[in-house]
């Protein structure tokens, strides 16, 4: 195990910068999308809001999704390539969802659940279960 600090530093810096850039990209995209809500049905993440995650252009939306415990969440992959919705703690996992396919996950545990795409690990999202 090398413990050379100089060697590790760029890796650490990259590990911090990449998620930050991804976050900024998602925030910017969400702002743009909210001004141009003609693509899909209107959605909100407030009380009684949507219980669905759409995957499009290698992004999850809405992100974060806020749902009540026990809610079934419909996951739709609108891309032409397969994706997954996989919990970091593996408490839920859609498995490979082909382009155009839909599935449902049920979130029993309250809390903040972070998930990712098991094929494209840079794709991440959050579900807040209340
Ligand atoms: Cu993916």
PDB file of C-alpha atoms and ligand atoms in Angstrom:
ATOM      1  CA  UNK A   1       0.000   0.000   0.000  1.00  0.00           C
ATOM      2  CA  UNK A   2       1.745   3.238  -1.064  1.00  0.00           C
ATOM      3  CA  UNK A   3       1.234   6.066   1.412  1.00  0.00           C
ATOM      4  CA  UNK A   4       2.916   8.727  -0.702  1.00  0.00           C
ATOM      5  CA  UNK A   5       0.896  11.905  -0.087  1.00  0.00           C
ATOM      6  CA  UNK A   6       1.930  13.635  -3.297  1.00  0.00           C
ATOM      7  CA  UNK A   7       0.774  10.652  -5.295  1.00  0.00           C
ATOM      8  CA  UNK A   8      -2.586  10.543  -3.535  1.00  0.00           C
ATOM      9  CA  UNK A   9      -3.359  14.243  -3.662  1.00  0.00           C
ATOM     10  CA  UNK A  10      -4.579  14.482  -7.288  1.00  0.00           C
ATOM     11  CA  UNK A  11      -6.840  11.484  -6.743  1.00  0.00           C
ATOM     12  CA  UNK A  12      -8.408  13.119  -3.699  1.00  0.00           C
ATOM     13  CA  UNK A  13      -8.824  16.418  -5.533  1.00  0.00           C
ATOM     14  CA  UNK A  14     -10.488  14.608  -8.445  1.00  0.00           C
ATOM     15  CA  UNK A  15     -12.778  12.719  -6.082  1.00  0.00           C
ATOM     16  CA  UNK A  16     -13.983  16.073  -4.725  1.00  0.00           C
ATOM     17  CA  UNK A  17     -14.251  17.938  -8.017  1.00  0.00           C
ATOM     18  CA  UNK A  18     -16.114  15.299 -10.052  1.00  0.00           C
ATOM     19  CA  UNK A  19     -19.199  15.055  -7.762  1.00  0.00           C
ATOM     20  CA  UNK A  20     -19.254  18.850  -7.467  1.00  0.00           C
ATOM     21  CA  UNK A  21     -19.325  19.284 -11.240  1.00  0.00           C
ATOM     22  CA  UNK A  22     -22.018  16.605 -11.513  1.00  0.00           C
ATOM     23  CA  UNK A  23     -24.107  18.363  -8.849  1.00  0.00           C
ATOM     24  CA  UNK A  24     -23.819  21.736 -10.564  1.00  0.00           C
ATOM     25  CA  UNK A  25     -24.795  20.130 -13.865  1.00  0.00           C
ATOM     26  CA  UNK A  26     -27.885  18.537 -12.334  1.00  0.00           C
ATOM     27  CA  UNK A  27     -28.949  21.769 -10.630  1.00  0.00           C
ATOM     28  CA  UNK A  28     -28.534  23.746 -13.838  1.00  0.00           C
ATOM     29  CA  UNK A  29     -30.434  21.101 -15.802  1.00  0.00           C
ATOM     30  CA  UNK A  30     -33.315  21.072 -13.331  1.00  0.00           C
ATOM     31  CA  UNK A  31     -33.613  24.855 -13.571  1.00  0.00           C
ATOM     32  CA  UNK A  32     -33.721  24.664 -17.352  1.00  0.00           C
ATOM     33  CA  UNK A  33     -36.233  21.797 -17.297  1.00  0.00           C
ATOM     34  CA  UNK A  34     -38.628  23.609 -14.970  1.00  0.00           C
ATOM     35  CA  UNK A  35     -38.907  26.464 -17.461  1.00  0.00           C
ATOM     36  CA  UNK A  36     -39.653  24.061 -20.293  1.00  0.00           C
ATOM     37  CA  UNK A  37     -42.099  21.519 -18.854  1.00  0.00           C
ATOM     38  CA  UNK A  38     -43.610  20.467 -22.175  1.00  0.00           C
ATOM     39  CA  UNK A  39     -41.905  17.064 -22.481  1.00  0.00           C
ATOM     40  CA  UNK A  40     -43.659  14.984 -19.841  1.00  0.00           C
ATOM     41  CA  UNK A  41     -46.547  15.341 -17.456  1.00  0.00           C
ATOM     42  CA  UNK A  42     -46.094  18.090 -14.879  1.00  0.00           C
ATOM     43  CA  UNK A  43     -44.536  16.869 -11.684  1.00  0.00           C
ATOM     44  CA  UNK A  44     -43.729  18.090  -8.229  1.00  0.00           C
ATOM     45  CA  UNK A  45     -41.851  16.636  -5.317  1.00  0.00           C
ATOM     46  CA  UNK A  46     -43.967  18.211  -2.612  1.00  0.00           C
ATOM     47  CA  UNK A  47     -46.644  16.492  -0.533  1.00  0.00           C
ATOM     48  CA  UNK A  48     -48.651  14.202  -2.778  1.00  0.00           C
ATOM     49  CA  UNK A  49     -46.148  14.742  -5.563  1.00  0.00           C
ATOM     50  CA  UNK A  50     -44.865  12.300  -8.083  1.00  0.00           C
ATOM     51  CA  UNK A  51     -43.849   8.775  -7.180  1.00  0.00           C
ATOM     52  CA  UNK A  52     -41.763   8.237 -10.266  1.00  0.00           C
ATOM     53  CA  UNK A  53     -38.186   8.487 -11.408  1.00  0.00           C
ATOM     54  CA  UNK A  54     -37.458   9.115 -15.051  1.00  0.00           C
ATOM     55  CA  UNK A  55     -34.060   8.328 -16.525  1.00  0.00           C
ATOM     56  CA  UNK A  56     -33.204  10.444 -19.541  1.00  0.00           C
ATOM     57  CA  UNK A  57     -29.901  11.613 -21.007  1.00  0.00           C
ATOM     58  CA  UNK A  58     -28.051   9.646 -18.331  1.00  0.00           C
ATOM     59  CA  UNK A  59     -29.726  11.582 -15.526  1.00  0.00           C
ATOM     60  CA  UNK A  60     -32.320  10.750 -12.907  1.00  0.00           C
ATOM     61  CA  UNK A  61     -35.196  13.107 -12.292  1.00  0.00           C
ATOM     62  CA  UNK A  62     -36.544  14.392 -10.079  1.00  0.00           C
ATOM     63  CA  UNK A  63     -33.499  14.388  -7.868  1.00  0.00           C
ATOM     64  CA  UNK A  64     -34.037  14.297  -5.001  1.00  0.00           C
ATOM     65  CA  UNK A  65     -37.340  12.452  -5.081  1.00  0.00           C
ATOM     66  CA  UNK A  66     -39.342  12.791  -1.856  1.00  0.00           C
ATOM     67  CA  UNK A  67     -41.827  10.018  -1.016  1.00  0.00           C
ATOM     68  CA  UNK A  68     -43.603   8.521   1.982  1.00  0.00           C
ATOM     69  CA  UNK A  69     -42.395   5.226   3.456  1.00  0.00           C
ATOM     70  CA  UNK A  70     -43.966   2.209   1.761  1.00  0.00           C
ATOM     71  CA  UNK A  71     -44.488   4.070  -1.502  1.00  0.00           C
ATOM     72  CA  UNK A  72     -43.980   2.284  -4.797  1.00  0.00           C
ATOM     73  CA  UNK A  73     -41.849   4.308  -7.151  1.00  0.00           C
ATOM     74  CA  UNK A  74     -42.224   3.778 -10.889  1.00  0.00           C
ATOM     75  CA  UNK A  75     -38.898   3.905 -12.709  1.00  0.00           C
ATOM     76  CA  UNK A  76     -38.905   4.610 -16.441  1.00  0.00           C
ATOM     77  CA  UNK A  77     -35.801   4.462 -18.598  1.00  0.00           C
ATOM     78  CA  UNK A  78     -36.270   6.867 -21.507  1.00  0.00           C
ATOM     79  CA  UNK A  79     -32.741   6.385 -22.823  1.00  0.00           C
ATOM     80  CA  UNK A  80     -31.760   3.972 -25.558  1.00  0.00           C
ATOM     81  CA  UNK A  81     -29.306   2.197 -23.296  1.00  0.00           C
ATOM     82  CA  UNK A  82     -29.770   0.122 -20.157  1.00  0.00           C
ATOM     83  CA  UNK A  83     -29.523   1.704 -16.702  1.00  0.00           C
ATOM     84  CA  UNK A  84     -30.140   0.619 -13.127  1.00  0.00           C
ATOM     85  CA  UNK A  85     -31.410   2.290  -9.984  1.00  0.00           C
ATOM     86  CA  UNK A  86     -29.252   0.660  -7.330  1.00  0.00           C
ATOM     87  CA  UNK A  87     -29.173   1.747  -3.689  1.00  0.00           C
ATOM     88  CA  UNK A  88     -25.711   2.362  -2.283  1.00  0.00           C
ATOM     89  CA  UNK A  89     -26.648   0.035   0.574  1.00  0.00           C
ATOM     90  CA  UNK A  90     -28.309  -2.366  -1.920  1.00  0.00           C
ATOM     91  CA  UNK A  91     -31.662  -2.021  -0.111  1.00  0.00           C
ATOM     92  CA  UNK A  92     -33.246  -1.708  -3.564  1.00  0.00           C
ATOM     93  CA  UNK A  93     -32.054  -2.452  -7.081  1.00  0.00           C
ATOM     94  CA  UNK A  94     -33.967  -2.445 -10.334  1.00  0.00           C
ATOM     95  CA  UNK A  95     -31.363  -4.581 -12.056  1.00  0.00           C
ATOM     96  CA  UNK A  96     -30.655  -3.725 -15.691  1.00  0.00           C
ATOM     97  CA  UNK A  97     -33.551  -1.726 -17.065  1.00  0.00           C
ATOM     98  CA  UNK A  98     -33.480  -1.715 -20.856  1.00  0.00           C
ATOM     99  CA  UNK A  99     -34.175   1.442 -22.839  1.00  0.00           C
ATOM    100  CA  UNK A 100     -37.909   2.169 -22.842  1.00  0.00           C
ATOM    101  CA  UNK A 101     -38.568  -0.241 -19.980  1.00  0.00           C
ATOM    102  CA  UNK A 102     -40.421   0.494 -16.744  1.00  0.00           C
ATOM    103  CA  UNK A 103     -40.253  -1.143 -13.335  1.00  0.00           C
ATOM    104  CA  UNK A 104     -41.276  -0.420  -9.763  1.00  0.00           C
ATOM    105  CA  UNK A 105     -39.295  -0.230  -6.549  1.00  0.00           C
ATOM    106  CA  UNK A 106     -40.792  -0.035  -3.080  1.00  0.00           C
ATOM    107  CA  UNK A 107     -39.137   2.024  -0.375  1.00  0.00           C
ATOM    108  CA  UNK A 108     -39.961   0.767   3.082  1.00  0.00           C
ATOM    109  CA  UNK A 109     -37.275   2.432   5.190  1.00  0.00           C
ATOM    110  CA  UNK A 110     -37.471   6.114   6.085  1.00  0.00           C
ATOM    111  CA  UNK A 111     -34.331   8.096   5.496  1.00  0.00           C
ATOM    112  CA  UNK A 112     -32.182   9.464   2.726  1.00  0.00           C
ATOM    113  CA  UNK A 113     -31.284   6.798   0.206  1.00  0.00           C
ATOM    114  CA  UNK A 114     -28.500   7.414  -2.250  1.00  0.00           C
ATOM    115  CA  UNK A 115     -28.483   5.382  -5.404  1.00  0.00           C
ATOM    116  CA  UNK A 116     -26.485   5.054  -8.580  1.00  0.00           C
ATOM    117  CA  UNK A 117     -26.445   3.334 -11.944  1.00  0.00           C
ATOM    118  CA  UNK A 118     -24.555   0.070 -11.682  1.00  0.00           C
ATOM    119  CA  UNK A 119     -23.542   0.411 -15.349  1.00  0.00           C
ATOM    120  CA  UNK A 120     -22.609   4.113 -15.344  1.00  0.00           C
ATOM    121  CA  UNK A 121     -21.346   4.736 -11.830  1.00  0.00           C
ATOM    122  CA  UNK A 122     -21.212   8.508 -12.314  1.00  0.00           C
ATOM    123  CA  UNK A 123     -25.024   8.558 -12.492  1.00  0.00           C
ATOM    124  CA  UNK A 124     -26.292   9.182  -8.967  1.00  0.00           C
ATOM    125  CA  UNK A 125     -29.510  10.266  -7.307  1.00  0.00           C
ATOM    126  CA  UNK A 126     -31.238  10.574  -3.967  1.00  0.00           C
ATOM    127  CA  UNK A 127     -34.618   9.449  -2.656  1.00  0.00           C
ATOM    128  CA  UNK A 128     -35.828  10.934   0.604  1.00  0.00           C
ATOM    129  CA  UNK A 129     -38.278   8.614   2.290  1.00  0.00           C
ATOM    130  CA  UNK A 130     -40.363  10.258   5.005  1.00  0.00           C
TER     131      UNK A 130
HETATM  132 CU1  LIG B   1     -26.723   3.915 -16.586  1.00  0.00          CU
END
